[in-house]
Tab-separated table of C-alpha atoms in Angstrom:
chain	number	residue	atom	x	y	z
G	1	MET	CA	0.000	0.000	0.000
G	2	LYS	CA	2.820	2.360	0.930
G	3	LYS	CA	4.578	1.617	-2.358
G	4	LEU	CA	1.361	2.267	-4.294
G	5	LEU	CA	0.938	5.662	-2.578
G	6	SER	CA	4.527	6.586	-3.496
G	7	ILE	CA	3.875	5.687	-7.138
G	8	LEU	CA	0.635	7.694	-7.176
G	9	LYS	CA	2.421	10.674	-5.619
G	10	TYR	CA	5.147	10.457	-8.242
G	11	MET	CA	2.615	10.242	-11.093
G	12	LEU	CA	0.626	13.180	-9.707
G	13	LEU	CA	3.693	15.420	-9.466
G	14	LEU	CA	4.810	14.344	-12.938
G	15	GLY	CA	1.340	15.193	-14.249
G	16	VAL	CA	1.495	18.642	-12.648
G	17	SER	CA	4.891	19.285	-14.282
G	18	ALA	CA	3.582	18.163	-17.677
G	19	LEU	CA	0.498	20.371	-17.335
G	20	LEU	CA	2.580	23.421	-16.449
G	21	MET	CA	4.946	22.819	-19.364
G	22	TRP	CA	1.974	22.487	-21.729
G	23	TYR	CA	0.550	25.755	-20.408
G	24	ALA	CA	3.909	27.505	-20.828
G	25	LEU	CA	4.355	26.299	-24.411
G	26	LYS	CA	0.818	26.322	-25.795
G	27	GLU	CA	0.794	29.914	-27.131
G	28	LEU	CA	4.397	30.139	-28.329
G	29	ASP	CA	5.660	30.394	-31.881
G	30	PHE	CA	7.892	27.318	-32.018
G	31	GLU	CA	9.729	28.508	-35.135
G	32	LYS	CA	10.874	31.665	-33.343
G	33	MET	CA	11.827	29.722	-30.237
G	34	TRP	CA	13.753	27.163	-32.283
G	35	ALA	CA	15.543	29.983	-34.112
G	36	GLU	CA	16.730	31.315	-30.749
G	37	LEU	CA	17.960	27.881	-29.685
G	38	ARG	CA	19.753	27.311	-33.023
G	39	ASN	CA	21.787	30.483	-32.478
G	40	THR	CA	23.033	29.372	-29.055
G	41	ASN	CA	26.667	30.167	-28.289
G	42	TYR	CA	27.728	26.948	-26.580
G	43	LEU	CA	30.925	28.491	-25.216
G	44	TRP	CA	28.916	30.538	-22.725
G	45	LEU	CA	26.762	27.534	-21.949
G	46	GLY	CA	29.912	25.505	-21.247
G	47	ILE	CA	31.171	28.236	-18.899
G	48	SER	CA	27.888	28.081	-16.967
G	49	LEU	CA	28.248	24.299	-16.606
G	50	VAL	CA	31.796	24.676	-15.266
G	51	MET	CA	30.451	27.185	-12.736
G	52	GLY	CA	27.808	24.633	-11.774
G	53	VAL	CA	30.460	21.971	-11.138
G	54	VAL	CA	32.512	24.384	-9.019
G	55	ALA	CA	29.407	25.349	-7.019
G	56	TYR	CA	28.594	21.685	-6.309
G	57	ILE	CA	32.150	21.000	-5.138
G	58	SER	CA	31.992	24.008	-2.840
G	59	ARG	CA	28.654	22.847	-1.412
G	60	ALA	CA	30.091	19.373	-0.819
G	61	TYR	CA	33.059	20.817	1.056
G	62	ARG	CA	30.708	22.975	3.138
G	63	TRP	CA	28.681	19.883	4.043
G	64	HIS	CA	31.931	18.165	4.987
G	65	MET	CA	32.645	21.077	7.352
G	66	GLN	CA	29.183	20.700	8.919
G	67	LEU	CA	29.696	16.992	9.598
G	68	LYS	CA	33.076	17.303	11.348
G	69	PRO	CA	31.702	18.771	14.627
G	70	THR	CA	29.343	15.779	14.940
G	71	GLY	CA	32.356	13.487	15.389
G	72	TYR	CA	32.323	11.996	11.876
G	73	HIS	CA	34.929	12.731	9.218
G	74	PRO	CA	33.754	11.528	5.805
G	75	ALA	CA	36.004	12.166	2.819
G	76	VAL	CA	35.093	15.278	0.819
G	77	LEU	CA	34.792	13.106	-2.293
G	78	ASN	CA	32.210	10.949	-0.521
G	79	THR	CA	30.167	13.959	0.606
G	80	TYR	CA	30.248	15.201	-2.988
G	81	ARG	CA	29.077	11.857	-4.363
G	82	ALA	CA	26.321	11.522	-1.766
G	83	MET	CA	25.109	15.047	-2.469
G	84	MET	CA	24.964	14.509	-6.240
G	85	VAL	CA	23.071	11.223	-5.822
G	86	GLY	CA	20.634	13.137	-3.628
G	87	TYR	CA	20.127	15.781	-6.314
G	88	LEU	CA	19.563	13.003	-8.841
G	89	ALA	CA	16.932	11.445	-6.554
G	90	ASN	CA	15.137	14.799	-6.305
G	91	LEU	CA	14.572	14.655	-10.060
G	92	VAL	CA	12.589	11.460	-9.486
G	93	LEU	CA	10.670	12.440	-6.355
G	94	PRO	CA	10.975	15.877	-4.727
G	95	ARG	CA	12.548	15.936	-1.235
G	96	MET	CA	13.531	12.263	-1.486
G	97	GLY	CA	17.125	13.287	-2.175
G	98	GLU	CA	17.671	14.592	1.361
G	99	VAL	CA	17.210	11.099	2.782
G	100	VAL	CA	18.992	9.353	-0.110
G	101	ARG	CA	22.184	11.393	0.261
G	102	CYS	CA	22.301	10.640	3.985
G	103	SER	CA	21.790	6.935	3.257
G	104	ILE	CA	24.689	6.974	0.777
G	105	LEU	CA	26.944	8.633	3.360
G	106	LYS	CA	25.858	6.046	5.922
G	107	ARG	CA	27.054	3.320	3.547
G	108	THR	CA	30.380	4.892	2.595
G	109	ASP	CA	31.424	6.522	5.890
G	110	ASN	CA	29.031	5.114	8.493
G	111	VAL	CA	27.535	8.532	9.294
G	112	PRO	CA	24.168	7.917	11.016
G	113	VAL	CA	21.248	8.931	8.805
G	114	HIS	CA	19.668	11.073	11.523
G	115	THR	CA	22.897	13.001	12.080
G	116	GLY	CA	23.382	13.586	8.368
G	117	PHE	CA	19.736	14.600	7.999
G	118	GLY	CA	20.166	17.184	10.745
G	119	THR	CA	23.029	18.802	8.834
G	120	VAL	CA	20.890	18.819	5.675
G	121	ILE	CA	18.089	20.617	7.566
G	122	ALA	CA	20.617	23.225	8.708
G	123	GLU	CA	21.874	23.520	5.120
G	124	ARG	CA	18.351	24.120	3.824
G	125	PHE	CA	17.795	26.786	6.490
G	126	ILE	CA	20.954	28.602	5.380
G	127	ASP	CA	19.823	28.401	1.745
G	128	MET	CA	16.515	29.959	2.762
G	129	LEU	CA	18.356	32.826	4.465
G	130	MET	CA	20.507	33.371	1.359
G	131	LEU	CA	17.420	33.346	-0.869
G	132	LEU	CA	15.766	35.940	1.376
G	133	LEU	CA	18.926	38.051	1.147
G	134	ALA	CA	18.877	37.721	-2.649
G	135	ILE	CA	15.203	38.733	-2.714
G	136	GLY	CA	15.989	41.789	-0.569
G	137	ILE	CA	18.857	42.875	-2.837
G	138	THR	CA	16.744	42.304	-5.942
G	139	PHE	CA	13.913	44.430	-4.581
G	140	LEU	CA	16.347	47.247	-3.810
G	141	VAL	CA	17.971	47.123	-7.250
G	142	GLU	CA	15.002	46.231	-9.467
G	143	PHE	CA	12.029	47.374	-7.373
G	144	ASN	CA	10.168	49.333	-10.048
G	145	ARG	CA	10.468	46.529	-12.559
G	146	ILE	CA	9.545	43.493	-10.478
G	147	ARG	CA	7.047	45.024	-8.040
G	148	ASP	CA	4.042	44.471	-10.290
G	149	PHE	CA	5.200	40.937	-11.120
G	150	PHE	CA	5.376	39.823	-7.492
G	151	LEU	CA	2.126	41.597	-6.612
G	152	ALA	CA	0.340	39.807	-9.457
G	153	LEU	CA	1.982	36.516	-8.499
G	154	PHE	CA	0.845	36.569	-4.881
G	155	SER	CA	-2.327	38.717	-4.965
G	156	ASP	CA	-4.619	35.769	-5.727
G	157	LYS	CA	-3.136	33.731	-2.894
G	158	TYR	CA	-3.541	36.599	-0.439
G	159	ALA	CA	-7.152	37.126	-1.527
G	160	ARG	CA	-7.951	33.465	-0.939
G	161	LEU	CA	-6.159	33.569	2.394
G	162	GLU	CA	-8.297	36.496	3.564
G	163	GLN	CA	-11.457	34.665	2.518
G	164	SER	CA	-10.522	31.601	4.545
G	165	LEU	CA	-8.982	33.425	7.520
G	166	SER	CA	-11.612	32.169	9.962
G	167	SER	CA	-10.949	28.579	8.902
G	168	PHE	CA	-7.229	29.193	9.322
G	169	TYR	CA	-7.711	30.464	12.876
G	170	LEU	CA	-9.945	27.494	13.727
G	171	LEU	CA	-7.394	25.025	12.362
G	172	SER	CA	-4.620	26.762	14.329
G	173	TRP	CA	-6.544	26.437	17.606
G	174	VAL	CA	-7.289	22.770	16.903
G	175	LEU	CA	-3.619	22.066	16.228
G	176	LEU	CA	-2.559	23.932	19.375
G	177	GLY	CA	-5.101	21.930	21.384
G	178	LEU	CA	-3.817	18.638	20.004
G	179	MET	CA	-0.229	19.664	20.743
G	180	ALA	CA	-1.145	20.598	24.309
G	181	LEU	CA	-2.966	17.298	24.774
G	182	GLY	CA	-0.016	15.367	23.366
G	183	LEU	CA	2.383	17.224	25.692
G	184	PHE	CA	0.166	16.559	28.718
G	185	LEU	CA	-0.133	12.836	27.943
G	186	GLY	CA	3.586	12.618	27.205
G	187	LEU	CA	4.543	14.144	30.556
G	188	ARG	CA	2.000	12.060	32.452
G	189	TYR	CA	3.154	8.753	30.996
G	190	LEU	CA	6.801	9.684	30.528
G	191	SER	CA	8.121	6.862	32.723
G	192	ARG	CA	6.237	4.274	30.645
G	193	LEU	CA	7.275	5.887	27.386
G	194	ARG	CA	10.934	5.659	28.367
G	195	GLN	CA	10.589	1.892	28.542
G	196	ASN	CA	9.041	1.721	25.064
G	197	THR	CA	11.462	0.586	22.330
G	198	TYR	CA	9.953	2.811	19.648
G	199	PHE	CA	10.056	5.854	21.929
G	200	GLN	CA	13.724	5.182	22.694
G	201	LYS	CA	14.498	4.944	18.990
G	202	ALA	CA	12.604	8.183	18.352
G	203	VAL	CA	14.562	9.984	21.089
G	204	THR	CA	17.858	8.661	19.701
G	205	PHE	CA	16.867	9.806	16.225
G	206	MET	CA	15.925	13.301	17.446
G	207	LYS	CA	19.157	13.662	19.437
G	208	GLY	CA	21.221	12.728	16.400
G	209	MET	CA	19.260	15.045	14.136
G	210	LEU	CA	19.595	17.988	16.552
G	211	GLN	CA	23.308	17.273	16.789
G	212	GLY	CA	23.466	17.725	13.022
G	213	VAL	CA	21.266	20.841	13.031
G	214	PHE	CA	23.419	22.651	15.601
G	215	SER	CA	26.711	21.494	14.110
G	216	ILE	CA	27.071	24.897	12.402
G	217	SER	CA	27.701	26.620	15.744
G	218	ARG	CA	30.626	24.258	16.430
G	219	ILE	CA	32.439	24.650	13.109
G	220	ASP	CA	36.021	25.745	13.780
G	221	ASN	CA	36.509	27.906	10.695
G	222	GLN	CA	33.328	29.977	10.509
G	223	PHE	CA	34.900	32.348	7.976
G	224	ALA	CA	35.526	29.504	5.509
G	225	PHE	CA	32.038	28.053	6.053
G	226	TRP	CA	30.217	31.310	5.330
G	227	GLY	CA	32.691	32.071	2.555
G	228	HIS	CA	31.679	28.836	0.804
G	229	THR	CA	28.015	29.741	1.342
G	230	LEU	CA	28.456	33.141	-0.292
G	231	PHE	CA	30.596	31.668	-3.080
G	232	VAL	CA	27.949	29.067	-3.967
G	233	TRP	CA	25.250	31.704	-4.365
G	234	LEU	CA	27.557	33.968	-6.345
G	235	MET	CA	28.103	31.024	-8.698
G	236	TYR	CA	24.340	30.540	-9.014
G	237	TYR	CA	24.005	34.210	-9.915
G	238	ALA	CA	26.907	34.115	-12.375
G	239	MET	CA	25.416	31.032	-14.060
G	240	SER	CA	22.183	32.947	-14.706
G	241	VAL	CA	24.034	35.929	-16.193
G	242	VAL	CA	26.445	33.869	-18.315
G	243	VAL	CA	23.596	32.046	-20.088
G	244	PHE	CA	22.255	35.489	-21.115
G	245	PHE	CA	25.254	35.830	-23.446
G	246	ALA	CA	24.533	32.471	-25.060
G	247	MET	CA	21.385	33.729	-26.842
G	248	PRO	CA	20.664	36.794	-29.021
G	249	ALA	CA	17.349	37.540	-27.257
G	250	THR	CA	18.970	37.872	-23.809
G	251	SER	CA	22.525	38.987	-24.641
G	252	GLN	CA	21.774	42.648	-23.852
G	253	LEU	CA	20.225	42.073	-20.421
G	254	SER	CA	21.723	43.784	-17.380
G	255	TRP	CA	23.203	42.246	-14.228
G	256	GLY	CA	20.024	43.375	-12.430
G	257	ALA	CA	18.030	41.060	-14.689
G	258	GLY	CA	20.316	38.257	-13.546
G	259	LEU	CA	19.287	38.937	-9.950
G	260	SER	CA	15.620	38.714	-10.882
G	261	VAL	CA	16.139	35.433	-12.747
G	262	LEU	CA	18.150	34.029	-9.824
G	263	VAL	CA	15.341	34.790	-7.365
G	264	VAL	CA	12.380	33.569	-9.408
G	265	GLY	CA	14.393	30.602	-10.703
G	266	SER	CA	15.242	29.555	-7.134
G	267	LEU	CA	11.584	29.836	-6.175
G	268	GLY	CA	10.668	27.708	-9.185
G	269	MET	CA	13.260	25.052	-8.337
G	270	ALA	CA	11.937	24.937	-4.764
G	271	ALA	CA	8.451	23.987	-6.001
G	272	PRO	CA	7.403	20.442	-5.007
G	273	VAL	CA	7.617	19.041	-8.553
G	274	GLN	CA	10.397	17.041	-10.204
G	275	GLY	CA	13.327	19.392	-10.816
G	276	GLY	CA	11.051	22.442	-10.833
G	277	VAL	CA	9.924	21.488	-14.352
G	278	GLY	CA	7.175	23.795	-15.602
G	279	VAL	CA	7.213	26.121	-12.599
G	280	TYR	CA	10.783	27.280	-13.291
G	281	HIS	CA	10.045	27.833	-16.986
G	282	LEU	CA	6.847	29.813	-16.364
G	283	LEU	CA	8.408	32.078	-13.729
G	284	VAL	CA	11.581	32.790	-15.706
G	285	GLN	CA	9.638	33.449	-18.903
G	286	ALA	CA	7.310	35.879	-17.091
G	287	THR	CA	10.275	37.636	-15.472
G	288	LEU	CA	12.140	38.117	-18.746
G	289	LEU	CA	8.989	39.638	-20.264
G	290	LEU	CA	9.487	42.517	-17.813
G	291	TYR	CA	12.854	43.189	-19.477
G	292	GLY	CA	11.447	43.233	-22.994
G	293	VAL	CA	12.391	39.671	-23.938
G	294	PRO	CA	9.679	38.049	-26.123
G	295	LYS	CA	7.895	34.956	-24.823
G	296	GLU	CA	9.743	32.721	-27.261
G	297	GLY	CA	13.115	34.132	-26.237
G	298	GLY	CA	12.283	33.841	-22.528
G	299	MET	CA	11.170	30.233	-22.905
G	300	ALA	CA	14.258	29.406	-24.989
G	301	TYR	CA	16.447	30.824	-22.191
G	302	ALA	CA	14.546	28.858	-19.532
G	303	LEU	CA	14.820	25.632	-21.547
G	304	LEU	CA	18.528	26.153	-22.190
G	305	ALA	CA	19.457	27.035	-18.602
G	306	HIS	CA	17.260	24.409	-16.940
G	307	THR	CA	17.960	21.539	-19.349
G	308	SER	CA	21.748	22.027	-19.315
G	309	GLN	CA	21.919	22.077	-15.516
G	310	THR	CA	19.534	19.111	-15.248
G	311	LEU	CA	21.696	17.062	-17.631
G	312	LEU	CA	24.733	18.022	-15.554
G	313	VAL	CA	23.024	16.722	-12.406
G	314	VAL	CA	21.971	13.508	-14.175
G	315	ILE	CA	25.495	12.788	-15.484
G	316	MET	CA	27.267	13.659	-12.227
G	317	GLY	CA	24.604	11.925	-10.154
G	318	VAL	CA	24.743	8.680	-12.120
G	319	LEU	CA	28.566	8.614	-12.015
G	320	SER	CA	28.514	9.371	-8.287
G	321	PHE	CA	25.969	6.600	-7.653
G	322	ILE	CA	28.057	4.043	-9.548
G	323	ALA	CA	31.218	5.091	-7.706
G	324	SER	CA	29.450	4.931	-4.328
G	325	MET	CA	28.085	1.455	-5.026
G	326	LEU	CA	31.484	0.187	-6.162
G	327	GLN	CA	33.119	1.559	-3.017
G	328	ARG	CA	33.382	-0.928	-0.181
G	329	ALA	CA	30.807	-0.260	2.528
G	330	SER	CA	32.230	1.248	5.706
G	331	PRO	CA	32.250	-1.147	8.694
G	332	GLU	CA	30.203	-0.292	11.738
G	333	GLN	CA	32.115	1.998	14.075
G	334	PRO	CA	31.411	3.190	17.605
G	335	GLN	CA	29.533	6.471	17.718
G	336	PRO	CA	31.231	9.540	19.269
G	337	GLU	CA	29.420	9.061	22.594
G	338	THR	CA	30.654	5.447	22.778
G	339	LEU	CA	34.205	6.488	21.940
G	340	ASN	CA	34.161	9.061	24.737
G	341	THR	CA	32.984	6.368	27.163
G	342	ILE	CA	35.791	4.016	26.065
G	343	ARG	CA	38.415	6.748	26.524
G	344	HIS	CA	37.033	7.534	29.986
G	345	GLU	CA	37.187	3.886	31.039
G	346	LEU	CA	40.768	3.544	29.758
G	347	LYS	CA	41.838	6.571	31.787
G	348	ARG	CA	40.312	5.003	34.880
C-alpha cells in the first residue's frame, strides 16, 4: 500500500509538471523559439556548466565542514558523491534526495542517517536565508520593474487567504489543542514511554538530528564556512548571467536582470515538482517579459538554462551513484558518545 501511494504521488507530481509545461508552451511560436535555440553560443553555456560543477564541489566541502563537529569525518569526495546522488533522486521524487544522500553517506562513511539529515536541515535553512537576502537585494535594485510581477503573483493567494482566515484560525486552535494534549499525555506517561522501544528509537533519532542541526555553531573555521556559502550563491548568480550571453534575445540584459532570474528561478526550483519542471520555466519566462524579452526568447532561455543544468546533475549523479556502489561499505564503528565512554574507562 505504501509503495502504491509513493507511485501515485510520483505520477501526480509528474502530471502537474507536464500540465505546467503544456501551459507555458501552448501559445508560443515554435519557429521563433527554435531559431533562438539554433543560435546558441555553446561556449557561454559551457562556462555556466563549469560554474555549476565548481558550485557543487563548494557545497560538498561545506557539508563536509558541517559533519566534522558531529564526530564523523567523511572524505570530501564521498560527501560530494552523496550530495549529487541526492540531487539526482530529487529529479525522481521531490525531497527524497535529502534522505537518499544521507543513506549513501551512511554506507560509505558510516555517518548515522539522523545526524546527516540534521546537517541537511541546517543547510536548507541557510539556503533559505541566502534566498531571502537575494530577494531583498533584488527588490532594492530592481524594485520598479519586479514590483508588479510579485504583486500579481501573490495577490490571488492573499485574496484566498483572507477569505478563509476564519478557517485558518480554527485550524490553528485545533492544532494547538492537540499539541497541548499530546504534551500533557507525554509528561503524564513519561516513565512508561521511556521503557518503550519505539520511543527510545525516536529519542535517539531526534538527538542525532539535533546534533546535526546545531553542528554549524561548532564549526572551527566559521569564515571559511560562510565564505563557501556566499561563493555558492555567487556562482548561481553568475550562471544565470552567463547564459544570457549564449542567446541573441537575452545577450543585452543587465546584471540586475540576472538577480531577478536568480530569485524567481530559485523559487521555481523549490516547487514540489520534479526538478522544478514547468514552474521554473513559467516564472523565468514571465520575469524576462518585464525586461522586454519576447515569450519565445524567454522560454528558450529557460529551456537552455534548466535543461543544461539538469543534464549536468543527471550525469554527475549517475557517475557518483556508480562510484558509491562500487566503493566498499564502511564497517560499523562506535559512535562519538561510545568512543568518549571508552576513553574515559581507559583513563580510569
